PDB file of C-alpha atoms in Angstrom:
ATOM      1  CA  MET A   3     -38.676  13.630  17.541  1.00 74.00           C
ATOM      2  CA  SER A   4     -41.266  11.942  15.356  1.00 82.00           C
ATOM      3  CA  LYS A   5     -42.348   8.319  15.756  1.00 87.00           C
ATOM      4  CA  THR A   6     -41.130   7.678  12.194  1.00 87.00           C
ATOM      5  CA  ASN A   7     -37.681   8.999  13.112  1.00 82.00           C
ATOM      6  CA  LYS A   8     -37.560   6.787  16.209  1.00 90.00           C
ATOM      7  CA  ASP A   9     -38.728   3.693  14.319  1.00 94.00           C
ATOM      8  CA  THR A  10     -36.224   4.308  11.516  1.00 94.00           C
ATOM      9  CA  ALA A  11     -33.401   4.805  14.026  1.00 94.00           C
ATOM     10  CA  MET A  12     -34.317   1.554  15.792  1.00 94.00           C
ATOM     11  CA  ILE A  13     -34.251  -0.425  12.530  1.00 96.00           C
ATOM     12  CA  ILE A  14     -30.934   1.087  11.445  1.00 96.00           C
ATOM     13  CA  ALA A  15     -29.439   0.535  14.905  1.00 95.00           C
ATOM     14  CA  MET A  16     -30.588  -3.101  14.866  1.00 95.00           C
ATOM     15  CA  TYR A  17     -28.869  -3.611  11.522  1.00 95.00           C
ATOM     16  CA  VAL A  18     -25.686  -1.965  12.829  1.00 95.00           C
ATOM     17  CA  ARG A  19     -25.833  -4.164  15.941  1.00 94.00           C
ATOM     18  CA  ASN A  20     -26.259  -7.324  13.874  1.00 94.00           C
ATOM     19  CA  GLU A  21     -23.396  -6.339  11.568  1.00 94.00           C
ATOM     20  CA  MET A  22     -21.199  -5.840  14.650  1.00 94.00           C
ATOM     21  CA  GLU A  23     -21.969  -9.263  16.150  1.00 93.00           C
ATOM     22  CA  ASP A  24     -18.689 -10.952  15.163  1.00 93.00           C
ATOM     23  CA  PHE A  25     -16.712  -7.920  16.355  1.00 94.00           C
ATOM     24  CA  HIS A  26     -18.711  -7.957  19.584  1.00 95.00           C
ATOM     25  CA  CYS A  27     -17.950 -11.636  20.194  1.00 95.00           C
ATOM     26  CA  GLN A  28     -14.237 -11.132  19.550  1.00 96.00           C
ATOM     27  CA  HIS A  29     -13.610  -7.782  21.250  1.00 96.00           C
ATOM     28  CA  LEU A  30     -16.480  -6.542  23.440  1.00 96.00           C
ATOM     29  CA  SER A  31     -18.218  -7.900  26.498  1.00 96.00           C
ATOM     30  CA  ASP A  32     -22.007  -7.996  26.748  1.00 95.00           C
ATOM     31  CA  ALA A  33     -21.777  -5.131  29.264  1.00 96.00           C
ATOM     32  CA  GLN A  34     -19.827  -3.030  26.765  1.00 96.00           C
ATOM     33  CA  MET A  35     -22.406  -3.762  24.067  1.00 95.00           C
ATOM     34  CA  ARG A  36     -25.223  -2.752  26.441  1.00 95.00           C
ATOM     35  CA  GLU A  37     -23.433   0.571  26.910  1.00 96.00           C
ATOM     36  CA  LEU A  38     -22.634   0.987  23.196  1.00 96.00           C
ATOM     37  CA  ASN A  39     -26.099   0.148  21.800  1.00 95.00           C
ATOM     38  CA  PRO A  40     -27.943   3.240  23.134  1.00 96.00           C
ATOM     39  CA  ILE A  41     -25.057   5.462  22.042  1.00 96.00           C
ATOM     40  CA  ILE A  42     -25.440   4.112  18.494  1.00 96.00           C
ATOM     41  CA  ARG A  43     -29.271   4.387  18.548  1.00 95.00           C
ATOM     42  CA  ASN A  44     -29.201   7.951  19.838  1.00 95.00           C
ATOM     43  CA  ALA A  45     -26.546   9.040  17.343  1.00 96.00           C
ATOM     44  CA  ILE A  46     -28.555   7.561  14.466  1.00 96.00           C
ATOM     45  CA  ALA A  47     -31.757   9.199  15.703  1.00 95.00           C
ATOM     46  CA  THR A  48     -29.975  12.542  16.009  1.00 95.00           C
ATOM     47  CA  ALA A  49     -28.456  12.258  12.527  1.00 96.00           C
ATOM     48  CA  LEU A  50     -31.869  11.381  11.045  1.00 95.00           C
ATOM     49  CA  TYR A  51     -33.417  14.372  12.803  1.00 95.00           C
ATOM     50  CA  MET A  52     -30.701  16.673  11.450  1.00 95.00           C
ATOM     51  CA  LEU A  53     -31.040  15.285   7.914  1.00 95.00           C
ATOM     52  CA  ARG A  54     -34.816  15.771   7.950  1.00 94.00           C
ATOM     53  CA  ASN A  55     -34.460  19.309   9.285  1.00 96.00           C
ATOM     54  CA  TYR A  56     -31.458  20.412   7.233  1.00 97.00           C
ATOM     55  CA  GLY A  57     -32.029  23.857   5.783  1.00 97.00           C
ATOM     56  CA  THR A  58     -34.994  24.643   8.047  1.00 98.00           C
ATOM     57  CA  ASP A  59     -33.329  24.277  11.459  1.00 97.00           C
ATOM     58  CA  GLU A  60     -30.160  26.288  11.985  1.00 98.00           C
ATOM     59  CA  THR A  61     -28.646  23.873  14.515  1.00 98.00           C
ATOM     60  CA  SER A  62     -29.249  20.876  12.244  1.00 97.00           C
ATOM     61  CA  THR A  63     -27.760  22.673   9.257  1.00 98.00           C
ATOM     62  CA  LYS A  64     -24.658  23.885  11.101  1.00 98.00           C
ATOM     63  CA  THR A  65     -24.060  20.552  12.832  1.00 97.00           C
ATOM     64  CA  LEU A  66     -24.393  18.500   9.624  1.00 97.00           C
ATOM     65  CA  ASN A  67     -22.110  20.887   7.756  1.00 97.00           C
ATOM     66  CA  PHE A  68     -19.540  20.548  10.541  1.00 97.00           C
ATOM     67  CA  GLN A  69     -19.862  16.740  10.657  1.00 96.00           C
ATOM     68  CA  GLY A  70     -19.364  16.607   6.899  1.00 95.00           C
ATOM     69  CA  MET A  71     -16.077  18.477   7.250  1.00 97.00           C
ATOM     70  CA  LEU A  72     -14.875  15.917   9.825  1.00 97.00           C
ATOM     71  CA  ILE A  73     -15.154  12.911   7.496  1.00 97.00           C
ATOM     72  CA  PRO A  74     -11.578  11.728   6.887  1.00 97.00           C
ATOM     73  CA  GLU A  75     -10.385  11.303   3.313  1.00 96.00           C
ATOM     74  CA  TYR A  76      -9.184   7.761   4.075  1.00 97.00           C
ATOM     75  CA  TRP A  77     -12.700   6.476   4.869  1.00 96.00           C
ATOM     76  CA  GLU A  78     -13.903   3.979   2.308  1.00 96.00           C
ATOM     77  CA  GLU A  79     -17.152   4.677   0.465  1.00 95.00           C
ATOM     78  CA  PRO A  80     -20.121   2.894   2.080  1.00 94.00           C
ATOM     79  CA  GLU A  81     -21.240  -0.338   0.425  1.00 93.00           C
ATOM     80  CA  ILE A  82     -24.219  -2.616   0.784  1.00 93.00           C
ATOM     81  CA  ALA A  83     -23.484  -5.073   3.621  1.00 92.00           C
ATOM     82  CA  GLU A  84     -22.291  -8.500   2.488  1.00 91.00           C
ATOM     83  CA  SER A  85     -24.854 -10.110   4.785  1.00 89.00           C
ATOM     84  CA  PHE A  86     -27.618  -8.425   2.782  1.00 90.00           C
ATOM     85  CA  VAL A  87     -26.079  -9.221  -0.600  1.00 91.00           C
ATOM     86  CA  ALA A  88     -25.842 -12.875   0.427  1.00 89.00           C
ATOM     87  CA  LEU A  89     -29.617 -13.020   0.849  1.00 86.00           C
TER      88      LEU A  89
END
């Protein structure tokens, strides 16, 4: 995995972690967050790798196509985080 991919994954994961802070305080222990954080970072890094290699790497292409089929219809469209908009 490229350094750019790793750096991008770390930044995205940090933003996800910060957006989860209130949820963490209300529902998850620090130990649970320590376990969850690398899962999130690794999933983001893997998704970035697959996106960058879509169409040129068979595993990336097949996995992303499959993941796309798993997205439930009831999921809301992504929006810019309120914390960012507030800035």
